[in-house]
PDB file of C-alpha atoms in Angstrom:
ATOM      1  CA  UNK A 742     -14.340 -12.337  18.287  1.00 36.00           C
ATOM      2  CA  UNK A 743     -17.023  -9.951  17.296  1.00 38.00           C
ATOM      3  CA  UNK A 744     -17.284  -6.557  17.664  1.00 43.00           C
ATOM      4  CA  UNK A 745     -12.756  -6.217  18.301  1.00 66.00           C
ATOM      5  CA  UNK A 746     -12.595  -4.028  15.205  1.00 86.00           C
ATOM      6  CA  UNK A 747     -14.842  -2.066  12.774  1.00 91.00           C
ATOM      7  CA  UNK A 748     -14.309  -0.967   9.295  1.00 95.00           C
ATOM      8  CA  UNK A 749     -14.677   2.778   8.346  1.00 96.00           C
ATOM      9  CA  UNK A 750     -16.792   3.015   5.446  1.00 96.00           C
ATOM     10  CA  UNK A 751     -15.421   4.471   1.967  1.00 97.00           C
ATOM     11  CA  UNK A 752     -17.231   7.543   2.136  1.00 96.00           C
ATOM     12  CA  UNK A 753     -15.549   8.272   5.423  1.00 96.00           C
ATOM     13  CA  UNK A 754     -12.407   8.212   4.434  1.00 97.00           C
ATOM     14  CA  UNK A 755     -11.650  11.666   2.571  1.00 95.00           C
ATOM     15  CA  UNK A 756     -12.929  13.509   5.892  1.00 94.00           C
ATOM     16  CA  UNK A 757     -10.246  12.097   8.024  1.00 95.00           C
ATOM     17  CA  UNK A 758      -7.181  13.536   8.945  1.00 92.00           C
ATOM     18  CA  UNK A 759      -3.919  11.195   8.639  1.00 90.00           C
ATOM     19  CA  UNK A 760      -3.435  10.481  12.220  1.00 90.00           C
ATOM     20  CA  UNK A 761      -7.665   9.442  12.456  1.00 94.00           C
ATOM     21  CA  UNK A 762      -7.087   7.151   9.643  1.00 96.00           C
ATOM     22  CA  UNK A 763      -6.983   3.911  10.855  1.00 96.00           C
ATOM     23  CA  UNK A 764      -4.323   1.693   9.364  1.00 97.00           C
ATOM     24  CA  UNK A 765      -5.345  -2.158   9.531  1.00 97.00           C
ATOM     25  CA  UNK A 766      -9.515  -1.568   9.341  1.00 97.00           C
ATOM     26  CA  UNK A 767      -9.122   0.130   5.962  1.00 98.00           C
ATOM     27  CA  UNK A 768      -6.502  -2.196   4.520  1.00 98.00           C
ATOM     28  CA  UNK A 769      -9.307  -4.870   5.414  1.00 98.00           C
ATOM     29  CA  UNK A 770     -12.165  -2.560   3.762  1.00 98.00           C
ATOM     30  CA  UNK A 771      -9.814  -3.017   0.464  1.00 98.00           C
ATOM     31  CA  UNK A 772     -10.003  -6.358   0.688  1.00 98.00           C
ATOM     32  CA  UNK A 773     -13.803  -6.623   1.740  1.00 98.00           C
ATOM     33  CA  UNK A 774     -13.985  -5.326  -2.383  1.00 97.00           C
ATOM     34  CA  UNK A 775     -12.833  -9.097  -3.297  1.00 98.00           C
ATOM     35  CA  UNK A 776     -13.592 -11.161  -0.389  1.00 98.00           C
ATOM     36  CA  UNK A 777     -17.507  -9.360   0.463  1.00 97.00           C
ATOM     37  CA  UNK A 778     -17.884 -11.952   3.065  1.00 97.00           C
ATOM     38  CA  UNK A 779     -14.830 -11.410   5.143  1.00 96.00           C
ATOM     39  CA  UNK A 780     -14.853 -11.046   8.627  1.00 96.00           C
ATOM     40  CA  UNK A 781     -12.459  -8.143  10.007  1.00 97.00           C
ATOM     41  CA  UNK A 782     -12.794  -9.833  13.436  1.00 96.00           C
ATOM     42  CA  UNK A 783     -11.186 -12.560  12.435  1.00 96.00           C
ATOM     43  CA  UNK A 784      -7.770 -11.479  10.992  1.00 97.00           C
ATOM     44  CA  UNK A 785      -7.714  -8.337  14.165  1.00 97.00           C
ATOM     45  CA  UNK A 786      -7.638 -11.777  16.132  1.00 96.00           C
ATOM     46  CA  UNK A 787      -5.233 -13.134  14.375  1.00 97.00           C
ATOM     47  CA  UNK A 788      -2.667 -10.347  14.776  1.00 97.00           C
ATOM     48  CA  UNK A 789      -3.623  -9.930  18.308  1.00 97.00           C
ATOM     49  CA  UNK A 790      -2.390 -13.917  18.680  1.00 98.00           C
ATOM     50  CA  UNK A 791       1.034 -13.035  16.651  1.00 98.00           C
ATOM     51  CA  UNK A 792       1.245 -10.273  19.586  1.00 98.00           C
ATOM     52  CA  UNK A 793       0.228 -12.578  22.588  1.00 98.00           C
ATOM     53  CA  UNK A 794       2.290 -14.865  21.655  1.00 98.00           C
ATOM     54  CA  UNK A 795       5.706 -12.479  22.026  1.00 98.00           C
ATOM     55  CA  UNK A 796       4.444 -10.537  24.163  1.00 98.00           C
ATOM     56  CA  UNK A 797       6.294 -12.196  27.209  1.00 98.00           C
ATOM     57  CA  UNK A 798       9.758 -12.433  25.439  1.00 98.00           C
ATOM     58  CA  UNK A 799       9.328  -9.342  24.406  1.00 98.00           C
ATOM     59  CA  UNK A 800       9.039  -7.678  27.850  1.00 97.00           C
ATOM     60  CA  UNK A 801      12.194  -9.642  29.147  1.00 97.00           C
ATOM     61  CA  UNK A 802      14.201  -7.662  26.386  1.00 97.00           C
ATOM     62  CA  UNK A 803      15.469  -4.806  26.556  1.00 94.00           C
ATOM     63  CA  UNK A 804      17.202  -3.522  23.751  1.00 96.00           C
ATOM     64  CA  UNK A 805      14.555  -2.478  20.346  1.00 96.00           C
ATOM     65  CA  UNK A 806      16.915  -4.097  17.817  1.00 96.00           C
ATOM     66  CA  UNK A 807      16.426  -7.195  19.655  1.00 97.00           C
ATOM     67  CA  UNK A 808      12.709  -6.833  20.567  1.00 98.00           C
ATOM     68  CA  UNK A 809      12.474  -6.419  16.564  1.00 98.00           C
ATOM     69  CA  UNK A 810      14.375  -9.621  15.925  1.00 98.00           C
ATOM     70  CA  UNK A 811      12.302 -11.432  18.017  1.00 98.00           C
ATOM     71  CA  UNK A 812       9.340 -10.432  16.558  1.00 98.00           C
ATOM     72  CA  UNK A 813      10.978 -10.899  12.992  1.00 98.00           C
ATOM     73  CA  UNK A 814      11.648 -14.629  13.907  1.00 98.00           C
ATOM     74  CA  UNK A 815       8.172 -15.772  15.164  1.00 98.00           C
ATOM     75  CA  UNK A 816       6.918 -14.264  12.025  1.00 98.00           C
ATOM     76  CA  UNK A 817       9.048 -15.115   9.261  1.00 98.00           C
ATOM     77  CA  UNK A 818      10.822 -18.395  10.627  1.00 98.00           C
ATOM     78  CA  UNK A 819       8.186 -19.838  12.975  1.00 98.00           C
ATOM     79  CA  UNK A 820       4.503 -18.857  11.384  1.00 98.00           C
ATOM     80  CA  UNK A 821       6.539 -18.717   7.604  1.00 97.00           C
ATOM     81  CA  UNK A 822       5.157 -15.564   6.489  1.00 98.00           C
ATOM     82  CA  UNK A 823       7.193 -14.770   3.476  1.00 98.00           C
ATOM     83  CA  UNK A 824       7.502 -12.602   0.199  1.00 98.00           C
ATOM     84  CA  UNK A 825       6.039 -14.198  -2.721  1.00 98.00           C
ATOM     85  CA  UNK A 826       8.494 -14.407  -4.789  1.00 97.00           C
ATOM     86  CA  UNK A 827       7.048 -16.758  -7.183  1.00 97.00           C
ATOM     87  CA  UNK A 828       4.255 -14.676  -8.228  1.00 97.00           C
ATOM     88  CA  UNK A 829       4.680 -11.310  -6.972  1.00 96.00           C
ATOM     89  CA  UNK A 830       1.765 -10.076  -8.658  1.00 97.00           C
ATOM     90  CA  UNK A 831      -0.802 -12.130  -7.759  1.00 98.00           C
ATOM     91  CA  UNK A 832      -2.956  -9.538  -6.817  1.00 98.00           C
ATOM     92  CA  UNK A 833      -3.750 -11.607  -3.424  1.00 98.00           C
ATOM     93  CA  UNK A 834      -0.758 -10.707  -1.802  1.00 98.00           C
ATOM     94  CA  UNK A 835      -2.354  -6.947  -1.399  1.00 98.00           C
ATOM     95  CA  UNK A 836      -5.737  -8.467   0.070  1.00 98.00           C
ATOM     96  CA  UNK A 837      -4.329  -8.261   3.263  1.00 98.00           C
ATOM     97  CA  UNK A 838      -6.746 -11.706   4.618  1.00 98.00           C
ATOM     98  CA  UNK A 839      -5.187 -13.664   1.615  1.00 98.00           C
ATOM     99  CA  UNK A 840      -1.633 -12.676   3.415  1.00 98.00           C
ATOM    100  CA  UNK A 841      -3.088 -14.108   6.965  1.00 98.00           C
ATOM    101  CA  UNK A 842      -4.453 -17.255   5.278  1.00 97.00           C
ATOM    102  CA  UNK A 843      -1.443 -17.726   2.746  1.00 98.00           C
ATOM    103  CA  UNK A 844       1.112 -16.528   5.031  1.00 98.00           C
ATOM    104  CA  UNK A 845       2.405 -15.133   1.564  1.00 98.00           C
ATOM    105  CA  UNK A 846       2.569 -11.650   0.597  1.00 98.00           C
ATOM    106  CA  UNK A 847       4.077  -8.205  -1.149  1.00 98.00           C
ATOM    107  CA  UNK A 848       6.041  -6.199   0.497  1.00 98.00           C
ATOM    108  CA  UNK A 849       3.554  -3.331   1.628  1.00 98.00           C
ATOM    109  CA  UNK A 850       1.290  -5.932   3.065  1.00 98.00           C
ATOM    110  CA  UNK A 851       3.841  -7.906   4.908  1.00 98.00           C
ATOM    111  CA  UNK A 852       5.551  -4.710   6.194  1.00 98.00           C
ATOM    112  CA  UNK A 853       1.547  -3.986   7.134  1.00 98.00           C
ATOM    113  CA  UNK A 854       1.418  -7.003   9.381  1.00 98.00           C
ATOM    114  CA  UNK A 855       4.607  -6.969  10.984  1.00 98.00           C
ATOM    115  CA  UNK A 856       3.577  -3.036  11.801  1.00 98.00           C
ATOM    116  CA  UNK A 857       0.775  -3.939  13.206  1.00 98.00           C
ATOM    117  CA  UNK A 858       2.047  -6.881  15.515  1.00 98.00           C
ATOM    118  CA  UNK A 859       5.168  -4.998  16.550  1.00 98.00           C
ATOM    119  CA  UNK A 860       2.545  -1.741  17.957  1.00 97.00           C
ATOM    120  CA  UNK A 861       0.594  -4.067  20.008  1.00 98.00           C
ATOM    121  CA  UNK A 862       3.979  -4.990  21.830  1.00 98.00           C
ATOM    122  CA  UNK A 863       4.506  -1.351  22.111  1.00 97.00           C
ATOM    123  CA  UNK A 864       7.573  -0.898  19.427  1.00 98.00           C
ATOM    124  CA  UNK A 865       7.012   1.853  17.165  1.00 97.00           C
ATOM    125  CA  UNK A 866       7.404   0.445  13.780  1.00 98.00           C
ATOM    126  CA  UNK A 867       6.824   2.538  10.621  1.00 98.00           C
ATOM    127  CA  UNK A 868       6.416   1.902   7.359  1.00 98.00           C
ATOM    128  CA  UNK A 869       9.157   3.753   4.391  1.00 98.00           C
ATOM    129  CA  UNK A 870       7.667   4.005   1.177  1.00 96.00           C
ATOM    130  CA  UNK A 871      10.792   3.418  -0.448  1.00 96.00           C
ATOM    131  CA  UNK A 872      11.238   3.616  -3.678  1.00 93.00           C
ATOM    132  CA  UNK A 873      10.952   0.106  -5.775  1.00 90.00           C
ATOM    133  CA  UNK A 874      10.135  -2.018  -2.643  1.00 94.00           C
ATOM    134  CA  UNK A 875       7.680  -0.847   0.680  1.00 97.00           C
ATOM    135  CA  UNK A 876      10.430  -1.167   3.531  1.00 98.00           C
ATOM    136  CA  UNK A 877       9.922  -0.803   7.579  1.00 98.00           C
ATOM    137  CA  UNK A 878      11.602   1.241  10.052  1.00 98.00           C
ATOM    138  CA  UNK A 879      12.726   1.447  13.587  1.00 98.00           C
ATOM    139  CA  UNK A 880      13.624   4.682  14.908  1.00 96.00           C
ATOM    140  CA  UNK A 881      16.879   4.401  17.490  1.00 95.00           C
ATOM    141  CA  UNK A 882      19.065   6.177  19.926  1.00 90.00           C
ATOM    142  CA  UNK A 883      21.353   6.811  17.111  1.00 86.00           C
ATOM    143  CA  UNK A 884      19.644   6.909  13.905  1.00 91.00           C
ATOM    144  CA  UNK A 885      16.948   4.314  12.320  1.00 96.00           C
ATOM    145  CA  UNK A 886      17.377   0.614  11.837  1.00 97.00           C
ATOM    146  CA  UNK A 887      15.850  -0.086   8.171  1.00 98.00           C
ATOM    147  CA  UNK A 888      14.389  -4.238   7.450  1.00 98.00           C
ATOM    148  CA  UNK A 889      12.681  -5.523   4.614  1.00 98.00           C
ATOM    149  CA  UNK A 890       9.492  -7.429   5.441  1.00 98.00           C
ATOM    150  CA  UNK A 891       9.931  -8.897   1.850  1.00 98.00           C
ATOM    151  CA  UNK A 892      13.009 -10.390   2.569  1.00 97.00           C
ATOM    152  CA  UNK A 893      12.612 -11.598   6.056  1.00 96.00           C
ATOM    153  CA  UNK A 894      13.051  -8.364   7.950  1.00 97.00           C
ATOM    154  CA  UNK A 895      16.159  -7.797   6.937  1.00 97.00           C
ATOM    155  CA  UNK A 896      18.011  -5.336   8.249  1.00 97.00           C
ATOM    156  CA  UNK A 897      19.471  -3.174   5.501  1.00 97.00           C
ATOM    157  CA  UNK A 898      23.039  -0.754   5.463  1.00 95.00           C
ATOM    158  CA  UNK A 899      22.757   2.604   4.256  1.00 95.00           C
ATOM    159  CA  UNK A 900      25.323   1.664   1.543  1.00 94.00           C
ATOM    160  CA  UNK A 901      22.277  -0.678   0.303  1.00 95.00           C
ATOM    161  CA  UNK A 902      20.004   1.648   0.805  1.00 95.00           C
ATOM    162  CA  UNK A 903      21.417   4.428  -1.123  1.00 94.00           C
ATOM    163  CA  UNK A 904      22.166   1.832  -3.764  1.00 93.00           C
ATOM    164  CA  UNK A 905      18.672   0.965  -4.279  1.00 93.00           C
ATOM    165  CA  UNK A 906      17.274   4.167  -4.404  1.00 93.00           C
ATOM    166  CA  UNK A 907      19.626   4.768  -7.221  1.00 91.00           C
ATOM    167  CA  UNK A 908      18.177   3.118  -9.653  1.00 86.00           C
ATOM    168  CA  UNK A 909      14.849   5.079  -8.854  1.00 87.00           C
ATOM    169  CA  UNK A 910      16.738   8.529  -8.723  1.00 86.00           C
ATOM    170  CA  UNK A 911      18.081   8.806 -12.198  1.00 85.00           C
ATOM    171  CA  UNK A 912      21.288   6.709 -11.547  1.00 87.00           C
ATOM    172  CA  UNK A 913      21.766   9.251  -8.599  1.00 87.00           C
ATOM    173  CA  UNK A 914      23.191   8.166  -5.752  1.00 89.00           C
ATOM    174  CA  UNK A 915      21.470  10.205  -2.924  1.00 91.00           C
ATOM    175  CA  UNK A 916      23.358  11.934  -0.652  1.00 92.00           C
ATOM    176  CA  UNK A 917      22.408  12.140   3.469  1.00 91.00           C
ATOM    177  CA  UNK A 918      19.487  14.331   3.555  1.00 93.00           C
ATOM    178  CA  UNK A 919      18.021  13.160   0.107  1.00 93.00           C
ATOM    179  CA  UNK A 920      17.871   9.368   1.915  1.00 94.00           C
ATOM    180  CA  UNK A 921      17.050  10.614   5.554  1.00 93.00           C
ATOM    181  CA  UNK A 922      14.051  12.358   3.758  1.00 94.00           C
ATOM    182  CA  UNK A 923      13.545   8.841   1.383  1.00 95.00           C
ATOM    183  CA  UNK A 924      13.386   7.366   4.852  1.00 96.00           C
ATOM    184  CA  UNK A 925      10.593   9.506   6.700  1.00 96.00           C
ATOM    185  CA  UNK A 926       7.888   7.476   7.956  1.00 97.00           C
ATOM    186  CA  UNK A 927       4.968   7.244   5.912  1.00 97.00           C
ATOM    187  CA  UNK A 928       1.545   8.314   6.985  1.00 97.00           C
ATOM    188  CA  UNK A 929      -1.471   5.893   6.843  1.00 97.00           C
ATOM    189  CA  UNK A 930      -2.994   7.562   3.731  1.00 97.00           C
ATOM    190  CA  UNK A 931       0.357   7.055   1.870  1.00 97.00           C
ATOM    191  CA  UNK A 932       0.968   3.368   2.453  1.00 98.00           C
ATOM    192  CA  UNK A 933      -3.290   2.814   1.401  1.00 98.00           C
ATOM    193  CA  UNK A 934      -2.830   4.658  -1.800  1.00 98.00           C
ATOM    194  CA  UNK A 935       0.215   2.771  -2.516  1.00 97.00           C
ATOM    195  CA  UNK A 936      -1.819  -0.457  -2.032  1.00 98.00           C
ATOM    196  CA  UNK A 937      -4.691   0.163  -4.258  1.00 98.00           C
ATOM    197  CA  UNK A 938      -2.132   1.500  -6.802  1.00 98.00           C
ATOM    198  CA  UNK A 939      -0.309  -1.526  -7.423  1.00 97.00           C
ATOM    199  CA  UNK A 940      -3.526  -3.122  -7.285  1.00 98.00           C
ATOM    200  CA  UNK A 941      -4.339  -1.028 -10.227  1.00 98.00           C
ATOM    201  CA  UNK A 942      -1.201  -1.790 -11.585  1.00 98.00           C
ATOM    202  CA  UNK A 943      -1.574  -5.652 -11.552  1.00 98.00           C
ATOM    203  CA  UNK A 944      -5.239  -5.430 -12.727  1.00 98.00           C
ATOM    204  CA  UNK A 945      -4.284  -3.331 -15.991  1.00 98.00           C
ATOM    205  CA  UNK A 946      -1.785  -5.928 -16.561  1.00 97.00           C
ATOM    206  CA  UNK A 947      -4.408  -8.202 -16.313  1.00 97.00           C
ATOM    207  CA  UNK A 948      -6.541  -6.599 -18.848  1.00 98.00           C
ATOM    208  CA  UNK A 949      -9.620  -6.854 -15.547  1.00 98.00           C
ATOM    209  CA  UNK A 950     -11.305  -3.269 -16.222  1.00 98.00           C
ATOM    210  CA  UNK A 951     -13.689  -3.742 -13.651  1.00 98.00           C
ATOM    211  CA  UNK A 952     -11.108  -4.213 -11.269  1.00 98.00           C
ATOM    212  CA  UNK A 953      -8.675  -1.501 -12.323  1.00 98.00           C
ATOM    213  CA  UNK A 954     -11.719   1.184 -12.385  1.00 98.00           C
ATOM    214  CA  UNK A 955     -12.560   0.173  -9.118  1.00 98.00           C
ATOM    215  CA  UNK A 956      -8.687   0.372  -7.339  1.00 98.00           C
ATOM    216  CA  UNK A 957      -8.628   3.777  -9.077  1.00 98.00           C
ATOM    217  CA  UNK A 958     -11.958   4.826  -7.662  1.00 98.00           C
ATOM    218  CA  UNK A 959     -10.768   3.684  -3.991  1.00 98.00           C
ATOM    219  CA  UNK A 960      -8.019   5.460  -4.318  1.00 98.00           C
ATOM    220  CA  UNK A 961     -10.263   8.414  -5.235  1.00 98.00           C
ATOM    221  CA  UNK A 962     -12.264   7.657  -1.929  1.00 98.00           C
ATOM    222  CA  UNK A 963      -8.907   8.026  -0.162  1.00 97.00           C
ATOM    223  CA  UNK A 964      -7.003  11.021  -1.749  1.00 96.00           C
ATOM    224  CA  UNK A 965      -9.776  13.208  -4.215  1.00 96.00           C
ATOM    225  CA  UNK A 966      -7.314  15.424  -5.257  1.00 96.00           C
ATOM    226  CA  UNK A 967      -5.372  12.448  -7.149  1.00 97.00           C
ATOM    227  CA  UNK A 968      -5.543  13.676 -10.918  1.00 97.00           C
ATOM    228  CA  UNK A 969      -4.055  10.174 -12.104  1.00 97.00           C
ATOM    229  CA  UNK A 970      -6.505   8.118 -10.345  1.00 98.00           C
ATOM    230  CA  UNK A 971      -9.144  10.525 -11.818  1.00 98.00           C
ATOM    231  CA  UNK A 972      -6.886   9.289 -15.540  1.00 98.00           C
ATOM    232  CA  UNK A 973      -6.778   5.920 -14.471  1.00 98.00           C
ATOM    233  CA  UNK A 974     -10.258   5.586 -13.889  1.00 98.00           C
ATOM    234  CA  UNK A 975     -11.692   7.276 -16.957  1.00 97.00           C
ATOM    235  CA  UNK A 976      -9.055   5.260 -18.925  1.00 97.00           C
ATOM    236  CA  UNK A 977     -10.943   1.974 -17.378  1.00 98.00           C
ATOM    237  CA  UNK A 978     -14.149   3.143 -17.664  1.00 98.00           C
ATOM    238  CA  UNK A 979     -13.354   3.645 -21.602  1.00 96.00           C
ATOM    239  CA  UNK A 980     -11.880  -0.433 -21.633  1.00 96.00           C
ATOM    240  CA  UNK A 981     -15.206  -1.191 -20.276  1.00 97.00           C
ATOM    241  CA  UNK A 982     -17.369   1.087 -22.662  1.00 95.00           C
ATOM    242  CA  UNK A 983     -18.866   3.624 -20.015  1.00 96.00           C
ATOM    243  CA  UNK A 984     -18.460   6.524 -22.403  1.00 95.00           C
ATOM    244  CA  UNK A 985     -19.932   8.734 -20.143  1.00 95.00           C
ATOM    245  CA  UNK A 986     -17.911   8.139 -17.079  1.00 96.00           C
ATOM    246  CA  UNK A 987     -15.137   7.849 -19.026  1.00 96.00           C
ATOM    247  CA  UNK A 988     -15.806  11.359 -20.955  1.00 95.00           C
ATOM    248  CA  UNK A 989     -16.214  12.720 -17.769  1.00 96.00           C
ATOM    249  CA  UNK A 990     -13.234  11.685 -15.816  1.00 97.00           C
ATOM    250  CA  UNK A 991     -10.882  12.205 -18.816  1.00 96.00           C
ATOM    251  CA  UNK A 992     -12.781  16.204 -19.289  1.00 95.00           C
ATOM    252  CA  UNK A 993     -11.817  16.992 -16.052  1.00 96.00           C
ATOM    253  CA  UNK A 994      -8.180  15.523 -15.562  1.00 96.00           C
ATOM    254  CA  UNK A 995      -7.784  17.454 -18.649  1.00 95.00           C
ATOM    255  CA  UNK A 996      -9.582  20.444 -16.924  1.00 95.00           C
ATOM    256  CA  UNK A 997      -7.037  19.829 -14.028  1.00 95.00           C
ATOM    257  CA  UNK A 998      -3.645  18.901 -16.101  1.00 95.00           C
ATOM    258  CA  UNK A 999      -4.230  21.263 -19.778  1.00 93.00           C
ATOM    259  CA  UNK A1000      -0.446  20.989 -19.659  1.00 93.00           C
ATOM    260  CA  UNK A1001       0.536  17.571 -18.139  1.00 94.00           C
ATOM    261  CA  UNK A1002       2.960  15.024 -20.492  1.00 95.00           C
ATOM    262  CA  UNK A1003       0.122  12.769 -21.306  1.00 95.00           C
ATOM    263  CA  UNK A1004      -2.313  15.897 -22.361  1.00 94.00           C
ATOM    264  CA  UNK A1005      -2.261  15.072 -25.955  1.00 94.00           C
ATOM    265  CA  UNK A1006      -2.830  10.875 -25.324  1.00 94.00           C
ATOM    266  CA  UNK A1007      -6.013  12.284 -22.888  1.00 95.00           C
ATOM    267  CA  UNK A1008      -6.933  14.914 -25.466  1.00 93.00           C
ATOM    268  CA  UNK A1009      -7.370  12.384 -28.678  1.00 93.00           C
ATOM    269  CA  UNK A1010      -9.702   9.339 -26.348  1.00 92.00           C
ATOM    270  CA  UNK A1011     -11.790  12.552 -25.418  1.00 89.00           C
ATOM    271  CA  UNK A1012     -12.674  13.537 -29.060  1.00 89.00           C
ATOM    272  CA  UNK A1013     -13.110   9.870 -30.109  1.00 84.00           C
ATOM    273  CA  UNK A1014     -16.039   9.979 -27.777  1.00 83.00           C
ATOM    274  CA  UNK A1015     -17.586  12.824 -28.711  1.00 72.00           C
ATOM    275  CA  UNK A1016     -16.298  14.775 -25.587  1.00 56.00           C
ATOM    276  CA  UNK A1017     -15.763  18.554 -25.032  1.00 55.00           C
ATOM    277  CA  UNK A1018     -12.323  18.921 -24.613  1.00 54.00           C
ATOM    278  CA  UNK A1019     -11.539  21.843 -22.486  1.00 52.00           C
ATOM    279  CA  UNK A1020      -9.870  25.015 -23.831  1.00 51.00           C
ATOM    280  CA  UNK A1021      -6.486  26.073 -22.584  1.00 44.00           C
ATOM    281  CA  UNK A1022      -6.388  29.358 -21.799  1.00 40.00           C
TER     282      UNK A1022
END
């Protein structure tokens, strides 16, 4: 099993152009943070059984709605992997080997796995990051077919769809192009940030500093030119008394953002450590 897949390291990552970044080994690299002594070859062995497995059915069908729903069965009805519904933020279901080993999982990392099993059978899933929950997509003859890994793979109307997206749009119900655009596949880069941001999420919640300054940093490593992960991170660093990380994260988000909402809130945890604050000119 050695030697099947390789992580990039964090360092890497910044350099890489969307389509070079790859998907599955960096999801793992996030989760080599909690788990140091995990084994990538392991879980790339895993998927690649999920995929064997099908990958016989799959090539007697013919139609991609139906290659889908097989796939969607032997993963959600036969092998039980399933939204944790229980305790949806248990930060475990975004360590994408505690989703192989639990069979339990968020919706980004279970859309992540069923991705990544239904491109070694050849069907082109995508991930949607759709507002409120990560969904999946499957591009057709005649438009896109739209599941929730959360739920099952459930396929989902557009009268749903638009529905759910209102609450995130203002009470807005959006209109054709406003969802077809909602719907565009999301790039690698996109659905990694959104990982280690709800991992920062869950770990602020949690009051676990370390943890939270260190999702914030990854997504740094990912996407430099984040300004709230530069925010988030000083903010931790300050939880965890590292004044002068802190001081200088927070002097250059303000730097970057003189004139952004939370300015002000920035502005006064600067000059309670003794920072410069920058000038606004």
């Amino acid at each position: 099993m050695q030697g099947l897949i390789t992580l990039p390291t964090w360092d890497s990552l910044a350099e890489l152009d969307d389509e070079a970044l790859p998907l599955l080994p960096t999801a793992l690299l996030i989760a080599r943070d909690e788990y140091p002594d995990l084994d990538p070859a392991v879980y790339d062995a895993v998927l690649q059984s999920h995929a064997d497995h099908l990958r016989t059915e799959i090539a007697t069908i013919d139609m991609w709605p139906l290659k889908i729903a097989a796939v969607n069965r032997h993963l959600f009805d036969e092998l039980g992997y399933s939204g944790d519904h229980g305790e949806y933020y248990d930060p475990r279901n975004s360590y994408l080997n505690q989703v192989f080993e639990r069979r339990l999982g968020n919706p980004i990392s279970l859309a992540l796995v069923q991705m990544e099993v239904s491109r070694r059978l050849g069907i082109p899933l995508d991930g949607v990051s759709f507002p409120g929950h990560f969904l999946v997509r499957l591009p057709l003859n005649d438009g896109v077919l739209v599941m929730d890994p959360f739920n099952g793979g459930r396929p989902l109307g557009v009268e749903e769809l638009r529905e759910r997206a209102r609450s995130h749009l203002g009470g807005e119900v959006p209109d054709d192009d406003v969802l077809a655009q909602i719907l565009d596949p999301a790039p690698a880069r996109a659905i990694l940030m959104r990982m280690l941001r709800n991992l920062h999420g869950v770990y602020v919640e949690r009051g676990e500093w370390d943890r939270a300054a260190r999702s914030a940093d990854r997504l740094l490593k990912l996407a430099p030119e984040q300004d709230d992960a530069l925010r988030d991170r000083g903010m931790a660093y300050l939880q965890l008394d590292y004044e002068a990380g802190a001081r200088s994260d927070l002097g250059l988000y303000l730097k970057r953002n003189a004139k952004a909402s939370d300015a002000q809130f920035v502005r006064e945890k600067l000059v309670g450590l003794g920072g410069v604050v920058p000038r606004l000119h």
